[in-house]
Coordinates of C-alpha atoms and ligand atoms in Angstrom, one line a residue:
M1 CA 98.7 134.1 151.2
T2 CA 101.1 133.5 148.0
Q3 CA 105.1 134.7 148.0
T4 CA 104.0 137.8 145.5
Q5 CA 101.9 139.6 148.3
A6 CA 104.4 139.7 150.7
P7 CA 105.4 143.4 151.7
T8 CA 108.2 144.7 149.9
P9 CA 111.4 144.9 152.1
A10 CA 112.3 147.9 153.5
V11 CA 108.8 149.5 154.2
S12 CA 107.3 146.2 155.6
P13 CA 106.2 146.4 159.6
A14 CA 109.2 144.1 160.3
W15 CA 111.8 145.9 158.6
Q16 CA 110.6 149.1 160.5
A17 CA 110.9 147.3 163.7
L18 CA 114.4 146.1 162.9
S19 CA 115.7 149.9 162.0
A20 CA 114.2 151.1 165.4
H21 CA 116.4 148.1 167.0
R22 CA 118.9 149.1 165.6
A23 CA 119.3 152.0 167.6
D24 CA 118.8 149.9 170.8
I25 CA 121.7 147.3 169.9
A26 CA 124.2 150.3 168.3
A27 CA 124.1 151.5 172.1
T28 CA 125.1 148.1 173.8
D29 CA 128.5 146.3 172.8
L30 CA 129.6 142.5 173.1
R31 CA 131.0 142.5 176.2
T32 CA 128.1 143.9 177.8
L33 CA 126.3 141.4 176.3
F34 CA 128.5 138.5 177.3
A35 CA 128.7 140.3 180.8
R36 CA 124.8 139.8 181.1
D37 CA 124.3 136.8 180.2
P38 CA 126.4 133.7 180.8
Q39 CA 124.3 131.5 179.1
R40 CA 125.0 133.2 175.8
F41 CA 127.0 130.9 174.1
E42 CA 124.3 128.0 174.7
R43 CA 121.8 130.6 174.2
F44 CA 123.0 131.4 170.3
C45 CA 124.4 128.2 169.2
L46 CA 123.0 125.4 166.9
H47 CA 123.8 122.2 165.9
A48 CA 122.9 120.4 162.6
A49 CA 124.3 117.7 160.4
G50 CA 127.2 117.5 162.2
L51 CA 127.7 121.2 162.2
T52 CA 127.9 123.7 165.1
L53 CA 127.4 127.4 164.4
D54 CA 128.0 129.4 167.9
Y55 CA 126.5 133.0 166.5
S56 CA 126.8 134.4 170.0
K57 CA 129.6 136.9 169.1
N58 CA 127.2 138.9 167.1
R59 CA 125.6 142.2 167.9
I60 CA 122.2 140.7 168.8
T61 CA 119.9 139.9 171.6
K62 CA 117.0 137.2 171.8
H63 CA 114.7 140.2 170.6
T64 CA 116.6 141.2 167.2
L65 CA 116.3 137.3 166.7
E66 CA 112.8 137.5 167.2
L67 CA 112.9 140.4 164.8
L68 CA 114.5 139.1 162.4
V69 CA 112.5 136.0 162.1
A70 CA 109.6 138.1 162.1
L71 CA 111.0 139.4 158.7
A72 CA 111.5 136.0 157.3
R73 CA 107.9 135.4 158.0
E74 CA 106.7 138.3 157.0
R75 CA 108.8 137.4 153.8
Q76 CA 107.1 134.1 153.3
L77 CA 110.1 132.4 153.7
E78 CA 108.8 128.8 154.4
H79 CA 106.2 129.2 151.6
A80 CA 109.0 129.8 149.0
R81 CA 111.4 127.2 150.8
N82 CA 108.7 124.7 150.1
A83 CA 108.1 125.6 146.4
M84 CA 111.9 125.2 145.8
F85 CA 112.0 121.7 147.4
A86 CA 108.8 120.9 145.5
G87 CA 110.3 121.8 142.1
A88 CA 108.5 124.9 141.4
R89 CA 109.4 127.1 138.8
I90 CA 111.3 129.8 140.8
N91 CA 114.0 130.4 138.4
S92 CA 111.1 132.6 136.8
T93 CA 113.7 134.6 134.3
E94 CA 114.8 131.2 132.9
D95 CA 111.6 129.6 133.5
R96 CA 113.4 126.7 135.7
A97 CA 112.8 124.5 138.7
V98 CA 115.9 124.5 141.0
L99 CA 116.2 121.3 142.5
H100 CA 119.9 120.8 143.3
T101 CA 118.4 119.3 146.3
A102 CA 117.0 116.6 144.4
L103 CA 120.4 115.7 143.7
R104 CA 121.1 114.6 147.1
N105 CA 118.1 112.7 147.6
P106 CA 117.8 109.1 148.7
A107 CA 116.3 106.5 146.4
G108 CA 112.7 106.1 147.2
S109 CA 112.1 109.8 147.0
C110 CA 109.7 111.4 144.3
I111 CA 110.3 115.0 143.0
E112 CA 108.2 115.8 139.5
V113 CA 109.2 118.1 137.2
D114 CA 106.4 118.7 134.6
G115 CA 104.3 116.0 136.3
E116 CA 107.7 113.5 135.8
N117 CA 109.3 111.9 138.7
V118 CA 112.9 113.0 138.3
M119 CA 114.4 110.8 140.7
P120 CA 114.9 107.8 138.8
A121 CA 117.2 109.8 136.2
V122 CA 119.3 111.2 139.0
L123 CA 119.7 108.1 140.7
A124 CA 120.8 106.3 137.4
V125 CA 123.7 109.4 136.8
R126 CA 124.6 108.7 140.3
Q127 CA 124.9 105.1 139.4
R128 CA 127.0 105.4 136.6
V129 CA 129.6 108.4 138.1
G130 CA 130.0 105.8 140.9
A131 CA 130.9 103.0 138.7
F132 CA 132.9 105.0 136.4
A133 CA 134.8 106.4 139.6
E134 CA 135.4 103.1 141.0
A135 CA 136.4 101.9 137.4
V136 CA 139.1 104.3 137.3
R137 CA 140.2 103.8 140.7
E138 CA 140.5 100.1 140.7
S139 CA 142.6 100.3 137.7
R140 CA 140.0 98.5 135.4
W141 CA 139.5 101.7 133.0
T142 CA 143.1 102.0 131.5
G143 CA 144.3 104.4 128.7
Y144 CA 144.5 103.3 125.2
S145 CA 148.2 101.4 125.7
G146 CA 146.9 99.5 128.7
E147 CA 148.6 102.1 131.3
V148 CA 146.5 102.9 134.7
V149 CA 145.2 106.6 134.9
T150 CA 147.2 108.5 137.1
D151 CA 145.8 112.3 136.2
V152 CA 142.3 113.6 135.8
V153 CA 142.3 117.0 134.2
N154 CA 138.9 118.7 134.9
I155 CA 138.1 121.6 131.8
G156 CA 135.5 123.9 133.0
I157 CA 135.0 127.1 134.4
G158 CA 133.0 128.7 136.8
G159 CA 130.4 126.4 138.2
S160 CA 131.9 123.4 136.4
D161 CA 135.1 124.1 138.0
L162 CA 135.1 125.9 141.4
G163 CA 132.5 123.3 143.7
P164 CA 134.8 120.2 142.3
A165 CA 137.9 121.8 142.6
M166 CA 137.2 123.3 146.2
A167 CA 135.8 120.2 147.2
C168 CA 138.7 117.7 145.9
E169 CA 141.1 120.4 147.7
A170 CA 139.0 119.7 150.9
L171 CA 139.2 116.2 150.7
A172 CA 142.5 115.6 149.6
A173 CA 143.4 113.7 153.0
H174 CA 141.0 111.1 151.9
G175 CA 141.6 111.2 148.3
H176 CA 143.1 108.2 146.3
P177 CA 146.7 107.8 146.8
R178 CA 147.5 107.2 142.6
L179 CA 145.1 109.5 141.4
K180 CA 146.4 113.3 140.9
L181 CA 143.4 115.7 140.2
H182 CA 144.0 119.0 138.3
F183 CA 141.7 121.6 137.7
V184 CA 142.1 124.1 134.1
S185 CA 139.4 126.9 133.9
N186 CA 141.2 130.0 132.7
V187 CA 141.2 130.5 128.7
D188 CA 144.6 131.7 129.7
G189 CA 146.7 128.7 127.8
D190 CA 149.3 129.2 130.8
Q191 CA 147.2 127.2 132.8
L192 CA 146.8 124.1 130.6
A193 CA 150.0 124.2 129.4
R194 CA 151.5 123.9 133.0
V195 CA 149.6 120.9 133.4
L196 CA 149.8 119.6 130.3
A197 CA 153.7 119.5 130.8
S198 CA 153.2 117.9 134.1
V199 CA 151.5 114.9 132.6
N200 CA 151.7 111.8 130.7
P201 CA 149.2 111.7 127.9
A202 CA 148.9 107.7 128.0
R203 CA 147.5 108.0 131.6
T204 CA 145.6 110.9 131.4
L205 CA 141.7 111.1 131.5
F206 CA 140.1 114.7 131.1
I207 CA 136.8 115.2 132.1
I208 CA 135.2 118.2 129.8
A209 CA 132.7 119.5 132.3
S210 CA 130.0 122.4 130.7
K211 CA 126.4 122.3 131.2
T212 CA 125.8 124.1 127.5
F213 CA 129.2 122.5 125.9
T214 CA 129.4 126.1 124.2
T215 CA 131.5 128.0 127.1
I216 CA 134.6 129.5 125.0
E217 CA 137.2 129.1 127.9
T218 CA 135.7 125.1 128.4
M219 CA 136.0 124.9 124.6
T220 CA 139.1 126.4 123.7
N221 CA 140.8 124.6 126.4
A222 CA 139.4 121.0 125.7
A223 CA 140.2 121.5 121.9
S224 CA 144.0 122.2 122.8
A225 CA 143.9 119.3 125.3
R226 CA 142.6 117.2 122.2
D227 CA 145.2 118.3 119.8
W228 CA 148.0 117.9 122.5
F229 CA 146.7 114.4 123.1
L230 CA 146.4 113.5 119.3
A231 CA 150.0 115.2 118.5
S232 CA 151.4 112.9 121.3
G233 CA 151.0 109.9 119.1
A234 CA 147.8 108.5 120.0
G235 CA 145.2 108.0 117.5
E236 CA 141.3 109.5 117.2
K237 CA 140.0 106.0 118.4
D238 CA 141.9 106.2 121.8
I239 CA 140.0 109.7 122.7
A240 CA 137.1 107.3 123.9
R241 CA 139.5 106.2 126.9
H242 CA 140.8 109.3 127.4
F243 CA 138.2 111.9 127.3
V244 CA 134.8 112.0 128.8
A245 CA 132.2 114.7 129.0
V246 CA 129.5 115.9 131.9
S247 CA 126.8 118.1 130.2
T248 CA 123.1 118.8 129.4
N249 CA 124.2 119.0 125.9
A250 CA 124.4 115.4 124.2
A251 CA 124.6 117.0 120.5
R252 CA 127.2 119.1 121.2
V253 CA 129.2 116.2 123.1
A254 CA 129.1 114.0 120.2
E255 CA 130.1 116.8 117.8
F256 CA 133.2 117.0 120.0
G257 CA 133.9 113.5 119.3
I258 CA 133.0 111.9 122.8
A259 CA 130.5 109.2 122.5
P260 CA 127.3 108.8 124.5
D261 CA 128.8 106.1 126.4
N262 CA 131.5 108.6 127.7
M263 CA 128.9 111.5 128.5
F264 CA 127.3 111.8 132.1
G265 CA 124.3 113.9 131.9
F266 CA 122.3 116.5 133.9
W267 CA 119.3 118.6 133.7
D268 CA 118.4 122.5 133.3
W269 CA 116.8 122.4 136.9
V270 CA 120.7 122.1 138.0
G271 CA 122.1 125.4 138.2
G272 CA 126.0 125.8 137.4
R273 CA 127.1 127.2 141.1
Y274 CA 124.7 124.2 142.5
S275 CA 126.2 121.1 140.3
M276 CA 128.7 119.8 142.3
W277 CA 126.1 117.0 143.6
S278 CA 125.3 116.1 139.8
A279 CA 127.6 114.3 137.5
V280 CA 129.7 117.7 137.6
G281 CA 131.1 116.1 141.0
L282 CA 132.6 113.2 138.8
P283 CA 136.1 114.6 140.0
I284 CA 135.1 114.1 143.6
A285 CA 133.9 111.1 143.1
L286 CA 137.2 110.0 141.4
C287 CA 139.1 111.3 144.2
V288 CA 137.2 110.3 147.4
G289 CA 135.5 107.1 145.5
R290 CA 131.8 106.5 145.4
D291 CA 131.2 105.6 149.0
G292 CA 133.0 109.1 149.8
F293 CA 130.9 111.1 146.9
E294 CA 127.6 109.2 148.4
A295 CA 128.9 110.3 151.9
M296 CA 129.0 114.1 150.7
L297 CA 125.3 113.9 149.4
D298 CA 124.3 112.3 152.4
G299 CA 125.7 115.5 154.5
A300 CA 124.2 117.9 152.1
H301 CA 120.7 116.1 152.3
E302 CA 121.0 115.9 156.2
M303 CA 121.2 119.8 155.9
D304 CA 118.6 120.2 153.5
R305 CA 116.0 118.3 155.9
H306 CA 117.3 120.5 158.9
F307 CA 116.7 123.7 156.8
S308 CA 113.0 122.3 155.8
E309 CA 112.0 120.7 158.5
A310 CA 113.4 122.8 161.8
P311 CA 111.7 126.1 162.8
L312 CA 113.0 129.2 161.5
E313 CA 114.3 130.1 164.9
V314 CA 116.7 127.3 165.5
N315 CA 117.1 126.7 161.5
M316 CA 121.0 127.0 160.6
P317 CA 120.7 128.3 156.9
V318 CA 117.9 131.1 158.3
I319 CA 120.0 132.1 161.2
L320 CA 123.0 132.7 159.1
A321 CA 121.1 134.4 156.2
L322 CA 119.4 136.7 158.7
L323 CA 122.3 137.3 160.7
G324 CA 124.0 138.8 156.9
V325 CA 120.4 140.8 156.6
W326 CA 121.3 142.6 159.6
Y327 CA 124.4 143.5 159.0
R328 CA 124.2 144.4 155.5
N329 CA 121.0 146.7 155.8
F330 CA 121.2 147.8 159.1
F331 CA 124.8 148.1 159.6
D332 CA 125.7 149.2 156.1
A333 CA 128.7 146.0 156.2
G334 CA 129.5 145.9 152.5
S335 CA 131.4 142.8 153.0
L336 CA 131.9 139.3 154.6
C337 CA 134.9 137.9 155.3
I338 CA 135.3 133.9 155.0
A339 CA 138.0 132.5 157.0
P340 CA 138.5 129.2 157.1
Y341 CA 141.0 127.7 159.7
A342 CA 141.9 124.5 157.2
Q343 CA 144.5 125.1 154.9
A344 CA 142.3 122.2 152.9
L345 CA 139.4 124.7 152.5
S346 CA 141.6 127.1 150.7
R347 CA 139.4 127.4 147.6
M348 CA 136.1 127.8 149.8
P349 CA 136.1 131.7 149.9
A350 CA 136.7 131.5 145.7
Y351 CA 133.8 129.0 145.9
L352 CA 131.4 130.9 148.6
Q353 CA 132.2 134.1 146.4
Q354 CA 130.6 132.5 143.2
L355 CA 127.8 131.0 145.1
E356 CA 126.9 134.3 147.0
M357 CA 127.9 137.2 144.6
E358 CA 126.6 135.4 141.4
S359 CA 123.2 134.3 143.1
N360 CA 122.3 137.3 145.0
G361 CA 124.5 140.3 143.5
K362 CA 121.5 141.6 141.9
S363 CA 119.8 145.4 142.0
V364 CA 116.2 144.3 140.7
T365 CA 113.9 142.6 142.5
R366 CA 111.9 139.8 140.9
D367 CA 109.5 141.4 139.1
G368 CA 111.8 143.8 137.9
Q369 CA 111.8 146.5 140.0
P370 CA 114.4 148.1 141.3
A371 CA 115.7 146.6 144.9
A372 CA 114.5 148.2 147.9
S373 CA 117.7 147.8 150.0
P374 CA 121.1 146.7 149.5
T375 CA 121.8 143.2 148.7
C376 CA 124.6 140.5 148.4
P377 CA 127.7 141.9 150.1
V378 CA 131.2 141.6 148.4
V379 CA 132.4 138.1 150.0
W380 CA 136.3 137.4 150.2
G381 CA 138.8 135.7 152.3
E382 CA 141.7 133.6 152.8
P383 CA 142.6 130.6 155.1
G384 CA 143.7 131.0 158.5
T385 CA 146.5 131.8 160.0
N386 CA 147.6 133.2 156.9
G387 CA 145.2 136.2 156.9
Q388 CA 145.8 136.9 160.4
H389 CA 149.2 138.2 159.0
A390 CA 148.2 140.2 155.9
F391 CA 144.1 141.6 156.2
F392 CA 143.1 141.0 160.0
Q393 CA 144.8 144.3 160.4
L394 CA 141.9 146.1 158.6
L395 CA 139.1 143.8 160.3
H396 CA 140.4 144.5 164.1
Q397 CA 141.4 148.4 163.6
G398 CA 140.2 149.7 160.3
T399 CA 137.3 152.1 159.8
D400 CA 134.4 149.3 158.3
L401 CA 132.3 146.7 160.1
I402 CA 133.3 143.7 158.2
P403 CA 131.4 140.4 159.8
V404 CA 133.7 137.2 159.7
D405 CA 132.5 133.2 159.4
F406 CA 135.4 131.5 160.9
I407 CA 135.1 127.8 159.5
A408 CA 137.2 125.2 161.3
P409 CA 137.5 121.5 161.6
L410 CA 138.0 120.3 165.3
K411 CA 140.2 117.2 164.1
A412 CA 143.7 117.7 161.8
S413 CA 143.5 115.7 159.0
H414 CA 147.3 114.9 159.3
N415 CA 149.4 113.9 162.2
L416 CA 151.9 116.4 162.8
P417 CA 151.8 117.3 166.5
G418 CA 150.9 120.4 167.9
H419 CA 149.5 122.1 165.1
H420 CA 146.2 121.6 165.4
R421 CA 146.1 122.8 168.7
L422 CA 147.9 125.9 167.6
L423 CA 145.5 126.5 164.4
L424 CA 142.2 126.2 166.8
A425 CA 143.9 128.4 169.3
N426 CA 144.2 131.1 166.7
C427 CA 141.0 130.5 165.4
I428 CA 139.5 131.0 168.8
A429 CA 141.7 134.2 169.8
Q430 CA 140.9 136.0 166.6
S431 CA 136.9 135.4 167.1
K432 CA 137.2 136.7 170.9
A433 CA 139.6 139.8 170.0
L434 CA 137.4 140.8 167.2
M435 CA 134.8 140.8 169.6
I436 CA 136.3 142.0 172.7
G437 CA 138.8 144.5 171.3
K438 CA 141.2 146.3 173.9
T439 CA 140.2 149.8 175.6
A440 CA 142.1 152.7 176.2
D441 CA 142.4 151.8 179.9
E442 CA 143.6 148.4 179.4
V443 CA 146.7 149.7 176.6
R444 CA 147.8 152.1 179.7
A445 CA 147.7 149.5 182.0
E446 CA 149.7 147.2 179.6
L447 CA 152.4 149.7 178.7
A448 CA 152.4 151.1 182.1
A449 CA 153.5 146.9 183.1
S450 CA 156.1 146.9 180.3
G451 CA 158.0 149.8 182.1
M452 CA 157.3 152.6 179.0
N453 CA 157.0 156.2 180.9
A454 CA 153.2 157.8 180.7
E455 CA 153.8 159.8 178.1
A456 CA 155.5 157.8 175.5
A457 CA 152.5 155.5 176.7
E458 CA 150.2 157.9 176.0
A459 CA 151.1 158.8 172.4
L460 CA 150.6 155.0 171.7
V461 CA 147.3 154.7 173.0
P462 CA 145.6 155.4 170.0
H463 CA 147.1 153.2 167.8
R464 CA 146.9 150.3 170.1
V465 CA 143.2 150.4 170.8
F466 CA 141.0 147.6 169.4
P467 CA 137.4 149.3 169.1
G468 CA 136.4 145.5 169.5
N469 CA 132.4 144.6 169.2
R470 CA 133.1 143.3 165.6
P471 CA 130.9 140.4 165.1
S472 CA 131.6 136.7 163.9
N473 CA 130.4 133.3 163.4
T474 CA 132.1 130.6 164.3
L475 CA 131.1 127.5 162.2
L476 CA 133.1 123.9 163.9
M477 CA 132.8 120.6 162.5
P478 CA 134.0 117.0 164.0
E479 CA 136.5 116.6 160.9
L480 CA 136.9 117.6 157.2
A481 CA 135.4 114.8 155.6
P482 CA 132.8 114.5 152.9
R483 CA 129.8 114.5 155.1
T484 CA 130.8 117.6 156.8
L485 CA 131.5 118.8 153.4
G486 CA 128.1 118.2 152.1
A487 CA 126.6 119.6 155.1
L488 CA 128.6 122.7 155.2
I489 CA 128.2 123.8 151.9
A490 CA 124.4 122.9 151.5
L491 CA 124.5 125.4 154.7
Y492 CA 125.7 128.1 152.4
E493 CA 123.2 127.1 149.4
H494 CA 120.6 127.3 151.7
K495 CA 121.5 130.9 153.6
V496 CA 122.1 132.5 150.1
F497 CA 118.4 131.3 149.0
V498 CA 116.8 132.5 152.3
Q499 CA 118.8 136.2 151.2
G500 CA 117.6 136.1 148.2
V501 CA 114.0 135.7 149.5
I502 CA 114.7 138.4 151.8
W503 CA 115.7 141.0 149.3
D504 CA 113.3 139.9 146.7
V505 CA 115.8 138.9 144.3
N506 CA 116.1 135.9 141.9
S507 CA 119.0 133.9 143.2
F508 CA 119.5 131.3 140.4
D509 CA 120.0 133.5 137.1
Q510 CA 123.0 135.3 136.0
W511 CA 122.4 137.7 133.2
G512 CA 125.1 140.0 134.7
V513 CA 127.7 137.9 133.0
E514 CA 126.5 137.9 129.8
L515 CA 127.4 141.6 128.3
G516 CA 131.1 141.1 128.7
K517 CA 131.0 138.0 127.1
Q518 CA 129.1 139.4 123.9
I519 CA 131.7 142.1 123.8
A520 CA 134.6 139.6 124.1
T521 CA 133.4 137.9 121.3
R522 CA 133.3 140.7 119.1
I523 CA 136.8 142.1 120.2
A524 CA 138.0 138.6 119.7
G525 CA 137.2 138.8 115.9
E526 CA 138.7 142.3 115.9
L527 CA 142.1 141.3 117.7
A528 CA 142.2 138.2 114.9
G529 CA 141.9 140.7 111.8
A530 CA 138.2 141.6 111.4
A531 CA 137.9 145.6 111.0
P532 CA 137.8 147.5 114.3
G533 CA 134.1 148.2 115.6
D534 CA 132.7 151.5 116.7
H535 CA 134.4 151.9 120.1
D536 CA 135.1 154.5 123.0
A537 CA 138.6 156.0 122.7
S538 CA 139.8 154.0 125.8
T539 CA 138.5 150.8 124.2
A540 CA 139.7 151.4 121.2
G541 CA 143.3 152.0 122.0
L542 CA 143.4 149.0 124.0
I543 CA 142.4 147.0 121.1
A544 CA 144.9 148.7 119.3
L545 CA 147.8 148.0 121.4
A546 CA 146.6 144.2 122.0
R547 CA 146.2 143.8 118.1
A548 CA 150.0 145.3 117.5
A549 CA 151.3 142.7 120.0
T550 CA 149.5 139.5 119.0
S551 CA 149.8 139.9 115.2
Ligands
G6Q601 C1 126.8 129.1 137.5 C2 127.0 130.0 136.5 C3 128.4 129.8 135.3 C4 128.9 128.5 134.7 C5 130.0 128.7 133.8 C6 130.5 127.6 133.1 O1 125.9 129.0 137.8 O2 126.2 129.5 135.5 O3 129.6 129.9 136.1 O4 129.0 127.4 135.8 O5 129.5 129.9 132.9 O6 129.1 127.0 131.9 P1 128.9 125.6 131.5 O7 129.0 124.9 132.3 O8 127.5 125.7 130.7 O9 130.2 125.8 130.6

């Protein structure tokens, strides 16, 4: 049976069975499920590539999982997964293979695209990235005046920014002591201006990261950075020591004035948001070194192997994805909260927002029909414990069901005593509180014990009740290190892939970002003096105000 013959989700037998089963689950709460089964933690816990996933605090039974896995089989997940790993052109609207997994393959493997093994080119770029990173780190690569590099400014946006920015922040404790990494993405010059004000041109290396080398934000920032560099007294010939490019577009890179020797390439089968494993990861290699970067690739590769080899029932990305489908499609959960209990993972929610929402935020199926069921939820979050003092109120007592992914390293990346225990205690406490809640009787007993009179207590009871029964996953890793970070990111990449297969959407295009870009280009012309176009009254009014302010 081929992928296209899979029954449409939402009317398929597995979907119908899940719909019927949902009523049974709705009648049982998590407290009861835990009370009934002392083995529930062991039963619903997975270990892979150094990560532990506790998914026992979900509104599931063994039977729920059987039905969810049956849905995955019905959607021919294994077939789709194998096609991706083998280099099939599964990104059908762009007619491209999807091979970010090849970027973390070890030497000796063979992956063919159009009959050509891509691995020699992958390994050659990996080698150049590692060698360049080491030269900068070891001060063999210097600026034009012989000074060592102290600051690296990555100019890129979206997929050419979020992955490296997230990873460099996550791995800062493993970073080079001399090198400071900066990330500039926004066309708002405020961001670039602040970075430029803090660095010395003779000691700064700019990485211009753009797959297409045409993205307006990146090209605008890159041109301003080059002007700033030249205005500092450096000459055109000095650009070669201070500007490198990461791109698939050699011609545009040359046009910008960056020599081929300073360009690190990648390929059209690497999607932007899946590109941190390619030369786009150069800032990561500069931060943690060649070995660190390769350890991150190894961690991701270990997760790839788990995803491609483990039976669906014990396959971590598959389980994570199916739980997401369970809440999105059968409990109408419109959002997913990512709560990393690690300040170093502060960019992780933003990274996952792009990974999940740009990949699966679609409403047509692969063959262009309206999607049969809701697809990607809104993904959002903040690190704990900060979130607890902000939005967790709504998670505990709001009207919506919002599943949470808690993510925590078991060991600290600093040596301040006491902090990490408190951090972990809070992480564990939150998932327990969401799950267990607090009943009216428990509130009454608590208030009585505090000495409050019965009448006053009764008025407070409804406010202090926690419904509980709110689901979460907890993902633990031994420590936040390159290898575990690689595994963690690959886990979510594959989760997104699985959900795309279930929802029957193309997870690898992003046409939704095009329309705004086209209109912005037109309006930018009008703000610069071109005759106003034919606009609705709101747009015309806003353009008039912006023109008056910027002319
Ligand atoms: C990611 C998207 C998008 C892309 C940026 C930057 O999957 O395609 O976020 O990465 O628009 O594109 P360039 O790398 O081409 O500048």
